[in-house]
Amino acid sequence: AGGSVVKQLPEVSFQVRIAGARGLHGADKSGLSDPFVKISIDGFPKIDYKTNTIKATLNPVWNEEFTITGAFNGTTGKICFSLFDWDMIGKNDSLGCVIVSMVDLQSGPFSRWFPVVKCDNPSVKFKGE
């Protein structure tokens, strides 16, 4: 007889609130953007959270909360908040990312602004926070 051992991962639940952004890059011809945020989390492979799109602004206010629950694999990962400019035609333009370490979350709730960085090279700061 054969079998396998499946490691049970601990289930966690936490809330994420996306308040807004300021000073974003203007990706449209008007000099403004139509920003929205998508969230991805290391250790949560099937997360699909997205804010509403805020039209024609460089300083969007979302004030949206998400409760994320699931089996979590590790505490050394990160949450990536990918900012995009919504486009009616063609591919949405990247406005950069905000990256928060899971280690930061372990100290409890916090509220602060984070710099927007280039998604494929987080050491390069993008416009906005």
Coordinates of C-alpha atoms in Angstrom, one line a residue:
A1 CA 0.0 0.0 0.0
G2 CA 1.2 3.5 -0.7
G3 CA 0.4 6.8 0.9
S4 CA 1.6 10.3 1.4
V5 CA 1.9 12.7 4.3
V6 CA 0.4 16.1 3.9
K7 CA 1.7 18.8 6.2
Q8 CA -1.2 20.8 7.7
L9 CA -0.5 24.5 7.3
P10 CA -1.8 26.9 10.0
E11 CA -4.8 28.9 8.9
V12 CA -4.6 32.7 9.5
S13 CA -6.9 35.6 9.0
F14 CA -6.0 39.3 8.7
Q15 CA -7.5 42.5 7.5
V16 CA -5.9 44.7 4.9
R17 CA -7.1 48.3 4.4
I18 CA -6.1 50.2 1.3
A19 CA -6.7 53.8 2.2
G20 CA -5.3 55.5 -0.9
A21 CA -2.3 56.7 -2.8
R22 CA -0.8 60.1 -3.5
G23 CA 1.5 61.6 -6.2
L24 CA 1.1 58.7 -8.6
H25 CA 2.5 58.8 -12.2
G26 CA 0.1 60.2 -14.8
A27 CA -0.1 57.4 -17.4
D28 CA -2.9 58.8 -19.6
K29 CA -2.6 61.6 -22.2
S30 CA -4.5 63.9 -19.9
G31 CA -1.6 63.6 -17.4
L32 CA -3.8 61.7 -15.0
S33 CA -4.4 58.0 -14.3
D34 CA -7.3 55.7 -13.6
P35 CA -5.7 53.7 -10.7
F36 CA -6.6 50.4 -9.1
V37 CA -4.7 48.0 -6.9
K38 CA -4.3 44.2 -7.1
I39 CA -3.0 42.3 -4.1
S40 CA -0.7 39.3 -4.1
I41 CA 0.7 37.5 -1.1
D42 CA 3.6 35.1 -0.7
G43 CA 2.3 31.9 0.8
F44 CA -1.3 32.5 -0.4
P45 CA -1.2 31.3 -4.0
K46 CA -4.8 32.0 -4.9
I47 CA -5.4 35.5 -3.6
D48 CA -7.3 37.7 -6.1
Y49 CA -8.2 41.0 -4.4
K50 CA -8.6 44.1 -6.4
T51 CA -9.8 47.6 -5.5
N52 CA -12.3 49.6 -7.5
T53 CA -10.9 51.8 -10.3
I54 CA -10.8 55.6 -9.4
K55 CA -11.0 57.7 -12.6
A56 CA -8.8 60.6 -13.6
T57 CA -6.6 61.2 -10.5
L58 CA -3.1 61.0 -9.2
N59 CA -4.3 60.8 -5.6
P60 CA -6.9 58.1 -5.4
V61 CA -8.9 57.3 -2.2
W62 CA -10.2 53.8 -1.9
N63 CA -10.8 53.1 1.8
E64 CA -11.4 49.5 0.9
E65 CA -10.9 46.6 3.4
F66 CA -10.2 42.9 2.6
T67 CA -10.2 40.0 5.0
I68 CA -7.7 37.4 3.9
T69 CA -8.0 33.9 5.3
G70 CA -6.2 30.8 4.4
A71 CA -3.5 28.3 5.0
F72 CA -0.4 30.3 5.3
N73 CA 3.1 29.0 4.4
G74 CA 5.7 30.9 6.2
T75 CA 6.3 34.3 7.8
T76 CA 9.1 35.6 5.7
G77 CA 7.1 36.5 2.6
K78 CA 5.6 39.8 1.5
I79 CA 2.4 41.4 0.4
C80 CA 2.6 43.1 -2.9
F81 CA 0.2 45.9 -3.7
S82 CA 0.5 46.3 -7.5
L83 CA -0.8 49.7 -8.8
F84 CA -2.2 49.9 -12.3
D85 CA -3.7 52.5 -14.6
W86 CA -6.9 51.1 -16.1
D87 CA -7.1 51.3 -19.9
M88 CA -10.3 50.8 -21.9
I89 CA -8.3 49.6 -24.9
G90 CA -5.1 47.5 -24.5
K91 CA -3.1 46.4 -21.5
N92 CA -3.4 48.2 -18.2
D93 CA -0.2 50.2 -17.4
S94 CA 1.9 49.5 -14.3
L95 CA 2.2 52.4 -11.9
G96 CA 4.5 50.4 -9.6
C97 CA 4.2 48.4 -6.4
V98 CA 4.1 48.8 -2.7
I99 CA 5.8 45.9 -0.9
V100 CA 5.1 45.1 2.8
S101 CA 7.0 42.4 4.7
M102 CA 4.9 39.8 6.5
V103 CA 7.4 40.3 9.4
D104 CA 6.0 43.9 9.7
L105 CA 2.5 42.6 10.1
Q106 CA 3.4 40.4 13.1
S107 CA 3.9 43.4 15.3
G108 CA 0.2 44.3 15.1
P109 CA -1.9 46.9 13.2
F110 CA -0.2 49.9 11.7
S111 CA -1.0 52.7 9.4
R112 CA 1.6 54.5 7.3
W113 CA 2.5 55.5 3.7
F114 CA 4.9 53.3 1.7
P115 CA 7.0 54.3 -1.3
V116 CA 5.9 53.1 -4.7
V117 CA 8.7 51.0 -6.3
K118 CA 9.3 49.4 -9.6
C119 CA 7.7 46.0 -9.5
D120 CA 10.5 44.0 -11.1
N121 CA 13.3 46.0 -9.2
P122 CA 12.1 47.1 -5.8
S123 CA 15.3 49.1 -5.2
V124 CA 14.1 51.6 -7.8
K125 CA 11.6 54.1 -6.5
F126 CA 8.7 55.0 -8.7
K127 CA 6.6 58.2 -8.4
G128 CA 4.1 58.2 -5.5
E129 CA 3.4 56.6 -2.3

